[in-house]
Short mmCIF file of C-alpha atoms in Angstrom, two decimals:
data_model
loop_
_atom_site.label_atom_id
_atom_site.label_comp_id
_atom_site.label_asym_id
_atom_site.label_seq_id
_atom_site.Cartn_x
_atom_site.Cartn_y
_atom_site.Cartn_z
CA UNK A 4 0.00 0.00 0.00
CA UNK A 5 2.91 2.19 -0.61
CA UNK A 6 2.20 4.74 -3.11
CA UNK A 7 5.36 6.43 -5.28
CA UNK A 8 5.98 9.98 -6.58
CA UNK A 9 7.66 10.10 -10.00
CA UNK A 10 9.08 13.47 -10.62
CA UNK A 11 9.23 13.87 -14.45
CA UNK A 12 11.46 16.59 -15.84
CA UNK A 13 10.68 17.74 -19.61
CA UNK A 14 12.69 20.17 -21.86
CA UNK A 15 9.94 20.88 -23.54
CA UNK A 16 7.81 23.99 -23.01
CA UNK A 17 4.25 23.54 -24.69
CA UNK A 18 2.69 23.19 -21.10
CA UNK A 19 -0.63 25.40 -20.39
CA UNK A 20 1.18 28.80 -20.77
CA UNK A 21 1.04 30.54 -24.65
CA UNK A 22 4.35 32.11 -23.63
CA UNK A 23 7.39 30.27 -24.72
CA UNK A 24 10.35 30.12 -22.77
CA UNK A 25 13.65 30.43 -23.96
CA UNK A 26 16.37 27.70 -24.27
CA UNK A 27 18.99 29.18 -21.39
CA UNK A 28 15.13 29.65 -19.25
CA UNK A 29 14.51 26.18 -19.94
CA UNK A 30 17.42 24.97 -19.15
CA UNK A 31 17.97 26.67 -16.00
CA UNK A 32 14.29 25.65 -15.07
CA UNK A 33 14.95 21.97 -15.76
CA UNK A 34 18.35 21.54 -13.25
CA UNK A 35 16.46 23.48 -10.43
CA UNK A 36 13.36 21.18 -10.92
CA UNK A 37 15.94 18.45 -11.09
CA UNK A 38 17.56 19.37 -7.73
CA UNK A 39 14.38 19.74 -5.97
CA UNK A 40 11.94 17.36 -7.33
CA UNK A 41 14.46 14.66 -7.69
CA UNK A 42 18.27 15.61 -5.50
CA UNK A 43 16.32 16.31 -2.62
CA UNK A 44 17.90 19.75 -2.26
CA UNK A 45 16.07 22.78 -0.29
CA UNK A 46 15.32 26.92 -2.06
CA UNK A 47 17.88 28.48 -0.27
CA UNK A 48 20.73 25.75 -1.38
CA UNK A 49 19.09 26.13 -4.84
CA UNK A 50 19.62 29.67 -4.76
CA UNK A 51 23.01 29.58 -3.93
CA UNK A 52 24.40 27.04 -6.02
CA UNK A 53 23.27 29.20 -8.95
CA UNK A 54 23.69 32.36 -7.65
CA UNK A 55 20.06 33.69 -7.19
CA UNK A 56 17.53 34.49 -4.46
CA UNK A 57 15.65 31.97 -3.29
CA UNK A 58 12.39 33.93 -4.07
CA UNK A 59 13.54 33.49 -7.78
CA UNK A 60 13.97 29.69 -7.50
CA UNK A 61 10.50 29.65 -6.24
CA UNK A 62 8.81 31.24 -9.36
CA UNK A 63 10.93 29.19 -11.71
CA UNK A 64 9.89 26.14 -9.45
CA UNK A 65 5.85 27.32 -9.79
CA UNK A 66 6.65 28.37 -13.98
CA UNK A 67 7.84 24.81 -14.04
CA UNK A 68 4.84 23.34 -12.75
CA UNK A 69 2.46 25.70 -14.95
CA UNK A 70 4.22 25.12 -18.11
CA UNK A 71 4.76 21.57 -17.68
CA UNK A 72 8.24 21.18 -17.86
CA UNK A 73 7.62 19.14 -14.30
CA UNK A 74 4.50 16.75 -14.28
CA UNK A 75 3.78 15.22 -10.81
CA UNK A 76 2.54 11.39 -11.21
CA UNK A 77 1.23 9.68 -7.88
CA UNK A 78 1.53 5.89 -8.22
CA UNK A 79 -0.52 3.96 -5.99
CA UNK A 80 -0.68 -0.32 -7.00
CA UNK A 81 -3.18 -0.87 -9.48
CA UNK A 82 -5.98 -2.63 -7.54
CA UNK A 83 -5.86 0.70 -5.02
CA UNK A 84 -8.47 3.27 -6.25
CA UNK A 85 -6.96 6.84 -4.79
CA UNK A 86 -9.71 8.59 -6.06
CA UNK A 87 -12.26 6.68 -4.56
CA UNK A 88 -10.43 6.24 -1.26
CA UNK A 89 -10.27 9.71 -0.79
CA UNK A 90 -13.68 10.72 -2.00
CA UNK A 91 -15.32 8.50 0.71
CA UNK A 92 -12.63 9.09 3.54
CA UNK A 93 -14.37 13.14 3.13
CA UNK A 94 -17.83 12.05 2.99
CA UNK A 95 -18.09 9.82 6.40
CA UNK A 96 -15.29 11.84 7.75
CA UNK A 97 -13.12 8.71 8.52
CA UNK A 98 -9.82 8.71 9.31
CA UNK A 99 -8.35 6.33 7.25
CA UNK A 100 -10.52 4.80 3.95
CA UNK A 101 -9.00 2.26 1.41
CA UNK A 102 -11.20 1.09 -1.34
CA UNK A 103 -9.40 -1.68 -3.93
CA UNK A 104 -10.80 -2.47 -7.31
CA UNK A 105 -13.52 -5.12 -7.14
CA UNK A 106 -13.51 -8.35 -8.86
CA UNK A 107 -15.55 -9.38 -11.99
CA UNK A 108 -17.70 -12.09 -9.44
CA UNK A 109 -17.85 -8.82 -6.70
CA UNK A 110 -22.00 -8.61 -7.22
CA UNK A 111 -22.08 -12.27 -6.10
CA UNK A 112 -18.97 -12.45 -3.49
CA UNK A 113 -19.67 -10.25 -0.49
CA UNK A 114 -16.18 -9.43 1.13
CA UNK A 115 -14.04 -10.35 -1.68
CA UNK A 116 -10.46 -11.93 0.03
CA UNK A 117 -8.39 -8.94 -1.25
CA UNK A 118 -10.14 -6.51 0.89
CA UNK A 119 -8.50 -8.93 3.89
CA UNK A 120 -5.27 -8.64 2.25
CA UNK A 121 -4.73 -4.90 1.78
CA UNK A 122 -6.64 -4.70 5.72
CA UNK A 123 -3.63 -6.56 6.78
CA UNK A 124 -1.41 -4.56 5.04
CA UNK A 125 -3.32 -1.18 6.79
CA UNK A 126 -3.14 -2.89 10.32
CA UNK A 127 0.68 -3.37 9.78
CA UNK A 128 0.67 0.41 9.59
CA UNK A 129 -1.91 1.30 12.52
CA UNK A 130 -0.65 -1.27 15.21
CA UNK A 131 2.12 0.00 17.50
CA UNK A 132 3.96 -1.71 19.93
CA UNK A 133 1.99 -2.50 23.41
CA UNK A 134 -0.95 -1.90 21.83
CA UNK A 135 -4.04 -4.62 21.89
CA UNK A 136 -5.46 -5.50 18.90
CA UNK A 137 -9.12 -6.77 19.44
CA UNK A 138 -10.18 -8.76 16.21
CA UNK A 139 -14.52 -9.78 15.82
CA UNK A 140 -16.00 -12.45 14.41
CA UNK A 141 -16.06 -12.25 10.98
CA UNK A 142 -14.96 -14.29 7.31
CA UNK A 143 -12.90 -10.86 6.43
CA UNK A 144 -11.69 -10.71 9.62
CA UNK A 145 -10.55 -14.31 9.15
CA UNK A 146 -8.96 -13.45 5.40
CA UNK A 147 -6.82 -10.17 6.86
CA UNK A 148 -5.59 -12.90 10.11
CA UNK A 149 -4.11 -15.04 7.30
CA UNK A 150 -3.00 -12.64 4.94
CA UNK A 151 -0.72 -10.95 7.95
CA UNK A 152 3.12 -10.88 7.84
CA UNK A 153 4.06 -8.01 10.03
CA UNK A 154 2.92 -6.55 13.53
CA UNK A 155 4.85 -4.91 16.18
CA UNK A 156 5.05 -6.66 19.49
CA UNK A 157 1.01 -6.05 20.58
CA UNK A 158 -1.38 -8.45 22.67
CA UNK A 159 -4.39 -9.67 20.55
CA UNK A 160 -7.95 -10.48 22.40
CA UNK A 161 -10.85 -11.71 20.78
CA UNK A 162 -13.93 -9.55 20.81
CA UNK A 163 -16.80 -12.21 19.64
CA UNK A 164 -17.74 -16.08 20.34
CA UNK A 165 -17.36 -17.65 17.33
CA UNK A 166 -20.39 -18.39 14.38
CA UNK A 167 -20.48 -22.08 15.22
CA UNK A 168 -18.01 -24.10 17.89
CA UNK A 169 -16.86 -26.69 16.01
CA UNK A 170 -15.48 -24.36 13.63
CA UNK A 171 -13.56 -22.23 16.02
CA UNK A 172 -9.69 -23.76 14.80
CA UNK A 173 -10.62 -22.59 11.53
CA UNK A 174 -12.29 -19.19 12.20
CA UNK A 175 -11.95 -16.20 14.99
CA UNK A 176 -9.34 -18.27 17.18
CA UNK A 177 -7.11 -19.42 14.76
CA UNK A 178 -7.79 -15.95 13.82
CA UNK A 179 -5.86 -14.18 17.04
CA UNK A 180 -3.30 -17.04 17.44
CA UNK A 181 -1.99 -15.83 14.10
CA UNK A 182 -2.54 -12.46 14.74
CA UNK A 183 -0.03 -13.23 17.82
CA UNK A 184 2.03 -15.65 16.53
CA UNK A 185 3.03 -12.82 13.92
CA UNK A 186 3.00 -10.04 16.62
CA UNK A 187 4.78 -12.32 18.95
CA UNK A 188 2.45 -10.89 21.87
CA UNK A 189 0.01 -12.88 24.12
CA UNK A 190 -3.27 -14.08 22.93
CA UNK A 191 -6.84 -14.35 24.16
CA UNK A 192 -9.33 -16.28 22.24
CA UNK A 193 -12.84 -17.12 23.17
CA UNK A 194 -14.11 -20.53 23.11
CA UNK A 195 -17.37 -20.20 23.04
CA UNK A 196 -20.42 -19.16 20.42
CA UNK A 197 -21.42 -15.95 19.84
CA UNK A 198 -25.22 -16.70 20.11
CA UNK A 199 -26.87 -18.24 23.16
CA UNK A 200 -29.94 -19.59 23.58
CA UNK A 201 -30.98 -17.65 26.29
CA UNK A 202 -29.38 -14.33 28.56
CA UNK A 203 -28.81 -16.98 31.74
CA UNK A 204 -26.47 -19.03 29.85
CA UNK A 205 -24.60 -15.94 28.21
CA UNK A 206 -23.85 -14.39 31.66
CA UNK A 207 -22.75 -18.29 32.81
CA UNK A 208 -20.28 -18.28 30.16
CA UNK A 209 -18.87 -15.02 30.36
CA UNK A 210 -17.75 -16.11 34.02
CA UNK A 211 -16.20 -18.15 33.00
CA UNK A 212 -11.84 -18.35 33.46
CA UNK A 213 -10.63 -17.92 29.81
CA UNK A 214 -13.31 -15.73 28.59
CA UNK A 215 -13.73 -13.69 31.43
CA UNK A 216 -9.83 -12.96 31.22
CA UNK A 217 -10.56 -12.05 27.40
CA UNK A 218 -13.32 -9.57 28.59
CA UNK A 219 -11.21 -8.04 30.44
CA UNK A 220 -8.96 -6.91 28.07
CA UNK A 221 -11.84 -5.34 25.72
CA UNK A 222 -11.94 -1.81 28.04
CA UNK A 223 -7.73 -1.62 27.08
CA UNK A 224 -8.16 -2.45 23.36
CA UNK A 225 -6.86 0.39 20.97
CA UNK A 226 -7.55 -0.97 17.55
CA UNK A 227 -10.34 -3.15 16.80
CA UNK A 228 -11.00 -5.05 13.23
CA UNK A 229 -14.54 -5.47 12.36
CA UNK A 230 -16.71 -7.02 10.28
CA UNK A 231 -20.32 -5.68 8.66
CA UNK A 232 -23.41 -8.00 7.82
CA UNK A 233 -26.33 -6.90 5.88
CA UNK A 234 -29.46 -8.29 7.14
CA UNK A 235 -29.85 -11.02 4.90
CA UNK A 236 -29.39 -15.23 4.46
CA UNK A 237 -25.39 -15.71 3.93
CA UNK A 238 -24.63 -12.13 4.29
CA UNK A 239 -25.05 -11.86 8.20
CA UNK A 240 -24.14 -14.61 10.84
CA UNK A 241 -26.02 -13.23 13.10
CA UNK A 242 -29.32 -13.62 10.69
CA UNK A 243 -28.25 -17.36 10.22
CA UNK A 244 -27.98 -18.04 14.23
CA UNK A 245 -31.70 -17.27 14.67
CA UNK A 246 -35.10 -18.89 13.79
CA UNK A 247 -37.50 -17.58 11.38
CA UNK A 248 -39.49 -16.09 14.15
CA UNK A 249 -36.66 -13.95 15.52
CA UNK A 250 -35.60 -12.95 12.13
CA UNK A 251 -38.87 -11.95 11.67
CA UNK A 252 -39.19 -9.92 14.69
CA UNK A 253 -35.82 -7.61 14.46
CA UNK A 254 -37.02 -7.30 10.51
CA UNK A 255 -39.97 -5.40 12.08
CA UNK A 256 -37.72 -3.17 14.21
CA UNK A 257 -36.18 -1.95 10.97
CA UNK A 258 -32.84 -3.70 11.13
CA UNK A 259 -30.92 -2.58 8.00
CA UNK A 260 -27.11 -4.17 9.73
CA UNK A 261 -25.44 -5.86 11.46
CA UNK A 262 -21.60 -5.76 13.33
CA UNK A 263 -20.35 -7.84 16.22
CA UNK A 264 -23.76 -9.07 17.16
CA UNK A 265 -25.45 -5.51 17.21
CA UNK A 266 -28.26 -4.04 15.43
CA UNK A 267 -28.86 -1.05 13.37
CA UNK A 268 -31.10 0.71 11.10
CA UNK A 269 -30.29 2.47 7.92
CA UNK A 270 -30.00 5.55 10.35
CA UNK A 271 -27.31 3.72 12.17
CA UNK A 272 -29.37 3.90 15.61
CA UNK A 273 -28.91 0.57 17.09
CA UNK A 274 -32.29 -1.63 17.46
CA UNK A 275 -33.28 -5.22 18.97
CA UNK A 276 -30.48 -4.07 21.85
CA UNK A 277 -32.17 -7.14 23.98
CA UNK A 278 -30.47 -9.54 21.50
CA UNK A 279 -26.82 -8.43 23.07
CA UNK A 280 -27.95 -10.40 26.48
CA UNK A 281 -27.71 -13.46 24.61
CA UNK A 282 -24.39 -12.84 22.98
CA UNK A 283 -20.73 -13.04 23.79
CA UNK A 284 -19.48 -9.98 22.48
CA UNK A 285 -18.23 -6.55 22.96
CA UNK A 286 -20.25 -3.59 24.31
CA UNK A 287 -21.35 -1.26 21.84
CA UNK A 288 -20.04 1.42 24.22
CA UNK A 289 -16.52 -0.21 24.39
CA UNK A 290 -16.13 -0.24 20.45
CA UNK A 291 -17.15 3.16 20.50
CA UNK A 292 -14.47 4.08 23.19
CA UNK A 293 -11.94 2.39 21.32
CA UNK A 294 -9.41 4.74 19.35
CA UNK A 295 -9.14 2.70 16.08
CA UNK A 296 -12.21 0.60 14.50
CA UNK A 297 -11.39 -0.51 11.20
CA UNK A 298 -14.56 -2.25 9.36
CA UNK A 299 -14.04 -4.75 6.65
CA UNK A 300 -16.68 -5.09 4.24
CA UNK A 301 -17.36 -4.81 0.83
CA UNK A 302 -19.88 -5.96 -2.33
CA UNK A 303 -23.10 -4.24 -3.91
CA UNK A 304 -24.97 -6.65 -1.29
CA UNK A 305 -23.18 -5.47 1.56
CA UNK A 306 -23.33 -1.24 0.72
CA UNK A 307 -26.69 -0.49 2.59
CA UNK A 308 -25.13 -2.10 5.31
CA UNK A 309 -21.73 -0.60 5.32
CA UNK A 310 -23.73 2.87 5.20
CA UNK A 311 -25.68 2.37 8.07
CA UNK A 312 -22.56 1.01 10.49
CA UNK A 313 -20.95 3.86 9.07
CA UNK A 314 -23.46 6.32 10.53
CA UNK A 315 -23.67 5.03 14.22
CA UNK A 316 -20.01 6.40 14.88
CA UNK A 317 -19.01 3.11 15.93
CA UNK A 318 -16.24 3.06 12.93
CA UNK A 319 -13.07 5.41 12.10
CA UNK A 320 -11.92 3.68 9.45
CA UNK A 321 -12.95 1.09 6.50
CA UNK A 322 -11.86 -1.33 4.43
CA UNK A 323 -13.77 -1.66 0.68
CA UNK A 324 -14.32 -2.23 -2.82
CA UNK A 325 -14.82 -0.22 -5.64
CA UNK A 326 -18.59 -1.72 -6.20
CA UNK A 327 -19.63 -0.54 -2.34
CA UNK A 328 -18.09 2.35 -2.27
CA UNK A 329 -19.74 3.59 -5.31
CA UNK A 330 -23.00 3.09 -3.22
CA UNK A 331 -21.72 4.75 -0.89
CA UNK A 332 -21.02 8.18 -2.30
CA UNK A 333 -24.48 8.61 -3.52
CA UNK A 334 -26.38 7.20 -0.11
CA UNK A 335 -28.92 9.58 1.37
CA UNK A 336 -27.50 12.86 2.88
CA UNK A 337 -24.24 13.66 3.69
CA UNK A 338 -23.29 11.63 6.81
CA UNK A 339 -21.44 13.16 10.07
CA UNK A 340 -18.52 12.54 10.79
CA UNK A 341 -17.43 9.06 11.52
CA UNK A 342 -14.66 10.52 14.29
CA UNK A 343 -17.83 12.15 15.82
CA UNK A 344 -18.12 8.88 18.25
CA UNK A 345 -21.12 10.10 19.87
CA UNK A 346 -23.81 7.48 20.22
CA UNK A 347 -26.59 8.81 17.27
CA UNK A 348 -29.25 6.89 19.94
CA UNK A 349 -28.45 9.89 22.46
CA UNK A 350 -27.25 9.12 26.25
#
């Protein structure tokens, strides 16, 4: 995710300005670009290596630019859209947004892997040493864990049970042992499912040992990794845990998304708050008190969703494709800002 400047220096002088320059003008103009652009060098040793004010470099710097003799090219890697990252960083106010090209199947594909791939990449550059990375339940969450190859010393805690038990190896806890096997720092899965049957055996297993030593970890997390469902078969684990009767009953409350077992409308106010009693999971108050929340989600099916998240302040930063992101920038009214962390539900 390193992007590149390339500094190209012309002799030629049909840039925007009808006023051609002369070949000693042109030729002066190109070295000073050249020890600038490319050497590095400051004005003021500019100026003295050729024997004129440094106010002078300065306008043959700025004639350089309007004439074209210097064109700036920033290189990002090809399946990085600048443009688009940037556009939608402004509109939700996040502090960090990367959106990467989508792939022919993206309509069908929800979360395409490469999203977890460049997330790793962006967690390499958030995570500091001593921090503690809190990682939820989610398949994108689970594509970033393996794609990972660099983290500074940093303790890593599960934030959600896990979709089903018998898959935990191969989802959220094999997720955080490789987060801290690359880290090197301690780790604290969860074995347990995110869903209960009932609030009495949620409390029950939140006392116990392991995950109670896990919980206590999630009020001194500083960067979280999240993922989004929209409320729909395949697209939300949490709409797959319950019965049709349940479904149909948070449906009716106007449930538009879904993150880390809670609830939201398209508003991104947070509805059906009784189904957190059931679940082993993080507070929605402690995500919002964390500094760093990077979301993971992308796909046409997924956009609504992503929107919604987006608006309860619960997120600084996100992870997406070209195909939501599009949504995205056209979606209702302008959006406060996502570093606005206030709760949109009030006190």
């Amino acid at each position: 995710m390193n992007s590149s400047e390339e500094i190209a220096v012309s002799g030629m002088s049909a840039g925007r300005s009808a006023v051609r320059m002369g070949p000693a003008e042109l030729v002066q103009a190109a070295a000073m670009a050249r020890r600038f652009y490319l050497e590095g060098k400051s004005k003021i040793q500019i100026a003295e290596e050729f024997g004129v004010s440094r106010f002078k470099v300065a306008r043959v710097l700025e004639t350089a630019l309007e004439r074209d003799l210097v064109r700036i090219e920033i290189r990002v890697p090809a399946e990085l859209d600048a443009e688009r990252s940037d556009a939608l960083r402004a509109r939700y106010g996040l502090r960090h947004a990367v959106v990467v090209e989508s792939p022919a199947e993206a309509e069908e594909t929800p979360d395409p892997e490469n999203l977890g791939e460049v997330a790793a990449d962006l967690l390499g550059e958030l995570v500091n040493e001593g921090d503690v990375l809190g990682l939820a339940w989610g398949r994108s969450t689970i594509h970033m864990a393996a794609a990972l190859d660099r983290l500074p010393p940093c303790t890593v805690v599960q934030l959600t049970g896990v979709y089903d038990a018998g898959t935990a190896e191969r989802g959220s806890v094999e997720a955080v042992r490789r987060a801290a096997q690359v880290s090197g720092g301690d780790a604290h899965p969860i074995y347990a499912p995110m869903l209960l049957p009932d609030a009495a055996t949620a409390v029950a297993l939140r006392n116990q040992t392991g995950i109670a030593r896990a919980f206590e970890y999630f009020d001194k997390v500083t960067v979280a990794c999240v993922s989004i469902g929209s409320w729909e078969p395949g697209i939300s684990t949490v709409h797959d845990m319950l019965s049709d009767e349940e479904r149909a009953h948070y449906a009716s409350l106007g449930v538009a998304a879904e993150m880390s077992a809670h609830l939201f409308d398209s508003e991104g106010r947070r509805v059906g708050r009784d189904l957190g009693e059931r679940c082993i999971t993080v507070k929605a108050d402690q995500l919002r008190r964390i500094p760093e929340v990077v979301a993971i989600a992308g796909g046409q099916r997924k956009a609504a969703a992503i929107d919604a998240v987006l608006r309860s302040g619960l997120v600084t930063s996100l992870v997406t494709d070209t195909s939501a992101a599009d949504y995205l920038m056209t979606a209702g009214p302008t959006p406060r800002s996502a570093l606005n962390r206030a709760d949109p539900d009030g006190p």
